[in-house]
Amino acid sequence: VSQSRYNIFPNPASSNIHITIKDCQNSHLFKLYNNAGQEVMSEYLPSGACSHSMDVAAISPGSYILRAIAENGNIQNLHLIVE
């Protein structure tokens, strides 16, 4: 069982989500996808940053996938609910 390299809170969210990253040495790209597979948001986080906030207030309520792509090639998909 693989452990998550990321923590998202709050989840469910209605305004901002906060992401904490266990591997701060790599830069990260966060992409948010809706249920149709369309990218609705994308944000870059430079190496050395261990946390990030994303504003999801303008996004329609529903279930989303937050894809975290690290500079070293690691990819992890995280489930997010927006209310």
GROMACS .gro file of C-alpha atoms in nm:
model
   83
    1VAL     CA    1   0.000   0.000   0.000
    2SER     CA    2   0.149   0.331  -0.106
    3GLN     CA    3   0.127   0.624   0.130
    4SER     CA    4   0.011   0.961   0.010
    5ARG     CA    5   0.281   1.222  -0.036
    6TYR     CA    6   0.014   1.492  -0.001
    7ASN     CA    7  -0.255   1.596   0.243
    8ILE     CA    8  -0.555   1.804   0.133
    9PHE     CA    9  -0.780   1.985   0.379
   10PRO     CA   10  -1.056   2.065   0.421
   11ASN     CA   11  -1.217   1.794   0.212
   12PRO     CA   12  -1.499   1.859   0.131
   13ALA     CA   13  -1.415   2.223   0.060
   14SER     CA   14  -1.613   2.529  -0.040
   15SER     CA   15  -1.352   2.804  -0.075
   16ASN     CA   16  -0.980   2.727  -0.028
   17ILE     CA   17  -0.802   2.396  -0.005
   18HIS     CA   18  -0.466   2.361   0.163
   19ILE     CA   19  -0.216   2.107   0.037
   20THR     CA   20   0.078   1.989   0.245
   21ILE     CA   21   0.361   1.813   0.067
   22LYS     CA   22   0.593   1.557   0.225
   23ASP     CA   23   0.855   1.590  -0.053
   24CYS     CA   24   0.945   1.959  -0.058
   25GLN     CA   25   1.265   1.910  -0.259
   26ASN     CA   26   1.082   1.881  -0.594
   27SER     CA   27   0.865   2.132  -0.773
   28HIS     CA   28   0.503   2.023  -0.822
   29LEU     CA   29   0.227   2.084  -1.070
   30PHE     CA   30  -0.129   2.047  -0.942
   31LYS     CA   31  -0.406   1.988  -1.196
   32LEU     CA   32  -0.772   1.968  -1.101
   33TYR     CA   33  -1.002   1.760  -1.323
   34ASN     CA   34  -1.381   1.733  -1.321
   35ASN     CA   35  -1.578   1.410  -1.366
   36ALA     CA   36  -1.572   1.456  -1.744
   37GLY     CA   37  -1.191   1.453  -1.737
   38GLN     CA   38  -1.161   1.822  -1.823
   39GLU     CA   39  -0.886   2.022  -1.657
   40VAL     CA   40  -1.050   2.305  -1.463
   41MET     CA   41  -0.747   2.445  -1.279
   42SER     CA   42  -0.369   2.416  -1.285
   43GLU     CA   43  -0.115   2.562  -1.042
   44TYR     CA   44   0.263   2.533  -1.013
   45LEU     CA   45   0.454   2.508  -0.686
   46PRO     CA   46   0.834   2.562  -0.692
   47SER     CA   47   1.077   2.332  -0.514
   48GLY     CA   48   1.130   2.410  -0.147
   49ALA     CA   49   0.763   2.489  -0.083
   50CYS     CA   50   0.596   2.242   0.154
   51SER     CA   51   0.242   2.381   0.142
   52HIS     CA   52   0.009   2.549  -0.103
   53SER     CA   53  -0.344   2.690  -0.108
   54MET     CA   54  -0.583   2.675  -0.403
   55ASP     CA   55  -0.900   2.883  -0.434
   56VAL     CA   56  -1.185   2.652  -0.541
   57ALA     CA   57  -1.470   2.896  -0.462
   58ALA     CA   58  -1.545   2.960  -0.831
   59ILE     CA   59  -1.562   2.590  -0.918
   60SER     CA   60  -1.898   2.415  -0.946
   61PRO     CA   61  -1.985   2.177  -0.662
   62GLY     CA   62  -1.897   1.816  -0.733
   63SER     CA   63  -1.633   1.548  -0.723
   64TYR     CA   64  -1.287   1.622  -0.863
   65ILE     CA   65  -0.948   1.458  -0.906
   66LEU     CA   66  -0.644   1.660  -0.801
   67ARG     CA   67  -0.343   1.526  -0.988
   68ALA     CA   68  -0.011   1.605  -0.822
   69ILE     CA   69   0.285   1.579  -1.060
   70ALA     CA   70   0.628   1.606  -0.899
   71GLU     CA   71   0.940   1.715  -1.086
   72ASN     CA   72   1.095   1.371  -1.022
   73GLY     CA   73   0.813   1.204  -1.218
   74ASN     CA   74   0.596   1.087  -0.929
   75ILE     CA   75   0.225   1.129  -1.000
   76GLN     CA   76  -0.055   1.088  -0.749
   77ASN     CA   77  -0.428   1.135  -0.793
   78LEU     CA   78  -0.627   1.262  -0.496
   79HIS     CA   79  -1.005   1.279  -0.459
   80LEU     CA   80  -1.154   1.619  -0.374
   81ILE     CA   81  -1.515   1.717  -0.312
   82VAL     CA   82  -1.619   2.079  -0.368
   83GLU     CA   83  -1.943   2.190  -0.201
   0.00000   0.00000   0.00000
